Short mmCIF file of C-alpha atoms in Angstrom, two decimals:
data_model
loop_
_atom_site.label_atom_id
_atom_site.label_comp_id
_atom_site.label_asym_id
_atom_site.label_seq_id
_atom_site.Cartn_x
_atom_site.Cartn_y
_atom_site.Cartn_z
CA MET A 1 -9.74 4.13 -9.24
CA THR A 2 -12.46 5.55 -7.01
CA PRO A 3 -11.91 5.64 -3.04
CA ALA A 4 -14.67 3.12 -2.78
CA ALA A 5 -12.94 0.76 -5.21
CA LEU A 6 -9.55 1.20 -3.36
CA ASP A 7 -11.28 0.45 -0.08
CA ALA A 8 -12.96 -2.70 -1.44
CA ALA A 9 -9.72 -3.95 -3.19
CA CYS A 10 -7.88 -3.53 0.24
CA ARG A 11 -10.55 -5.15 2.35
CA ALA A 12 -10.67 -8.04 0.02
CA LEU A 13 -7.06 -8.98 0.90
CA ALA A 14 -6.58 -11.42 3.87
CA ALA A 15 -6.48 -10.09 7.42
CA VAL A 16 -6.56 -6.45 6.47
CA THR A 17 -7.59 -3.68 8.95
CA MET A 18 -8.22 0.07 8.21
CA ASP A 19 -7.65 2.83 10.60
CA VAL A 20 -8.34 6.46 10.12
CA GLN A 21 -5.00 8.38 11.10
CA TRP A 22 -3.41 11.74 10.58
CA GLY A 23 -6.42 13.85 10.20
CA GLY A 24 -8.46 11.69 7.88
CA ASP A 25 -6.12 9.33 5.94
CA HIS A 26 -7.24 5.81 5.57
CA VAL A 27 -4.31 3.50 6.49
CA TYR A 28 -4.61 -0.09 5.40
CA LYS A 29 -2.63 -2.58 7.66
CA ILE A 30 -1.75 -6.27 7.96
CA GLY A 31 -0.56 -7.40 11.34
CA GLY A 32 -0.53 -3.76 12.59
CA LYS A 33 2.01 -2.87 9.65
CA MET A 34 0.93 -0.41 6.98
CA PHE A 35 0.93 -1.37 3.33
CA ALA A 36 -1.21 1.39 1.85
CA VAL A 37 -2.41 4.87 2.72
CA ALA A 38 -5.25 6.66 0.94
CA GLY A 39 -4.75 10.20 1.61
CA SER A 40 -7.71 12.60 2.45
CA GLY A 41 -6.49 14.70 -0.47
CA GLY A 42 -7.20 11.87 -3.01
CA GLY A 43 -3.74 10.42 -3.30
CA LEU A 44 -2.34 6.91 -2.50
CA SER A 45 0.80 5.97 -0.95
CA ILE A 46 1.81 2.38 -1.20
CA LYS A 47 4.77 0.00 -0.35
CA VAL A 48 6.35 -1.50 -3.48
CA SER A 49 9.35 -3.59 -4.39
CA ASP A 50 12.79 -2.26 -5.07
CA ILE A 51 12.36 -2.78 -8.84
CA ALA A 52 8.91 -1.29 -9.01
CA TYR A 53 10.06 1.69 -6.90
CA GLU A 54 12.68 2.50 -9.55
CA ALA A 55 10.32 1.88 -12.56
CA LEU A 56 7.39 4.02 -11.26
CA THR A 57 9.51 6.93 -9.92
CA GLN A 58 11.83 7.02 -12.98
CA ASP A 59 9.00 7.04 -15.42
CA GLY A 60 7.05 9.61 -13.63
CA GLN A 61 4.07 7.38 -12.87
CA ALA A 62 4.59 8.14 -9.09
CA ARG A 63 6.96 9.95 -6.97
CA PRO A 64 8.80 8.93 -3.70
CA ALA A 65 6.37 8.98 -0.86
CA PRO A 66 7.04 11.70 1.83
CA TYR A 67 8.64 10.21 4.93
CA LEU A 68 8.46 6.69 3.55
CA ALA A 69 10.62 6.80 0.50
CA ARG A 70 13.62 5.17 2.13
CA ALA A 71 11.39 2.14 2.91
CA LYS A 72 10.39 2.11 -0.91
CA TRP A 73 7.06 3.61 -0.81
CA VAL A 74 5.56 5.68 -3.73
CA ARG A 75 2.87 8.18 -3.86
CA PHE A 76 0.40 8.64 -6.61
CA ASP A 77 -1.09 12.04 -6.36
CA ASP A 78 -4.40 11.40 -8.11
CA LEU A 79 -6.11 8.26 -7.13
CA ALA A 80 -8.67 8.79 -9.91
CA ALA A 81 -5.85 8.55 -12.66
CA LEU A 82 -4.95 5.03 -11.55
CA ASP A 83 -5.94 2.00 -13.63
CA VAL A 84 -8.17 -0.18 -11.48
CA ASP A 85 -6.42 -3.41 -12.50
CA GLU A 86 -2.81 -2.02 -12.03
CA ALA A 87 -3.82 -0.45 -8.62
CA ARG A 88 -5.34 -3.90 -7.44
CA ASP A 89 -1.94 -5.61 -8.58
CA LEU A 90 0.10 -2.91 -6.74
CA LEU A 91 -2.13 -3.47 -3.52
CA ARG A 92 -1.89 -7.15 -3.80
CA ASN A 93 2.01 -6.84 -4.04
CA ALA A 94 2.18 -4.42 -1.13
CA HIS A 95 0.09 -6.74 0.98
CA VAL A 96 2.48 -9.66 0.25
CA LEU A 97 5.57 -7.45 0.86
CA VAL A 98 4.55 -6.45 4.30
CA ALA A 99 2.74 -9.81 5.26
CA THR A 100 6.32 -11.64 4.41
CA LYS A 101 8.04 -9.43 7.01
CA LEU A 102 5.79 -10.43 9.84
CA THR A 103 6.81 -13.11 12.13
CA ARG A 104 5.75 -16.60 11.59
CA ALA A 105 3.61 -16.55 14.70
CA VAL A 106 1.78 -13.36 13.69
CA ARG A 107 1.12 -14.74 10.23
CA ARG A 108 -0.19 -17.90 11.66
CA GLY A 109 -2.42 -15.95 14.13
CA LEU A 110 -3.82 -14.00 11.09
CA GLY A 111 -4.54 -17.21 9.15
CA LEU A 112 -1.76 -16.68 6.60
CA GLY A 113 -0.13 -19.96 7.13
#
């Protein structure tokens, strides 16, 4: 996956914003909460389910994300090595995981029902 494809996939999701933080990382958020971080070094950190966390870290596809592993985030060191369809699925799932934790009022304000 290219950085441009990642950006397009994230921005295609409902109510997504992107901020540049921490010296150049692209931080994708919904309702002010992060769901994916594209590192300036070419990697991707992303929120995943408990099951996906175990599967991705045990088979070596990803590693626990620095500072965020306890919240079930994984890090892919090479964005270019990610399959585009798989990455889009992971991004959609991360978006849903974070959106469901938002309050009803915030979700409604974002047009998420």
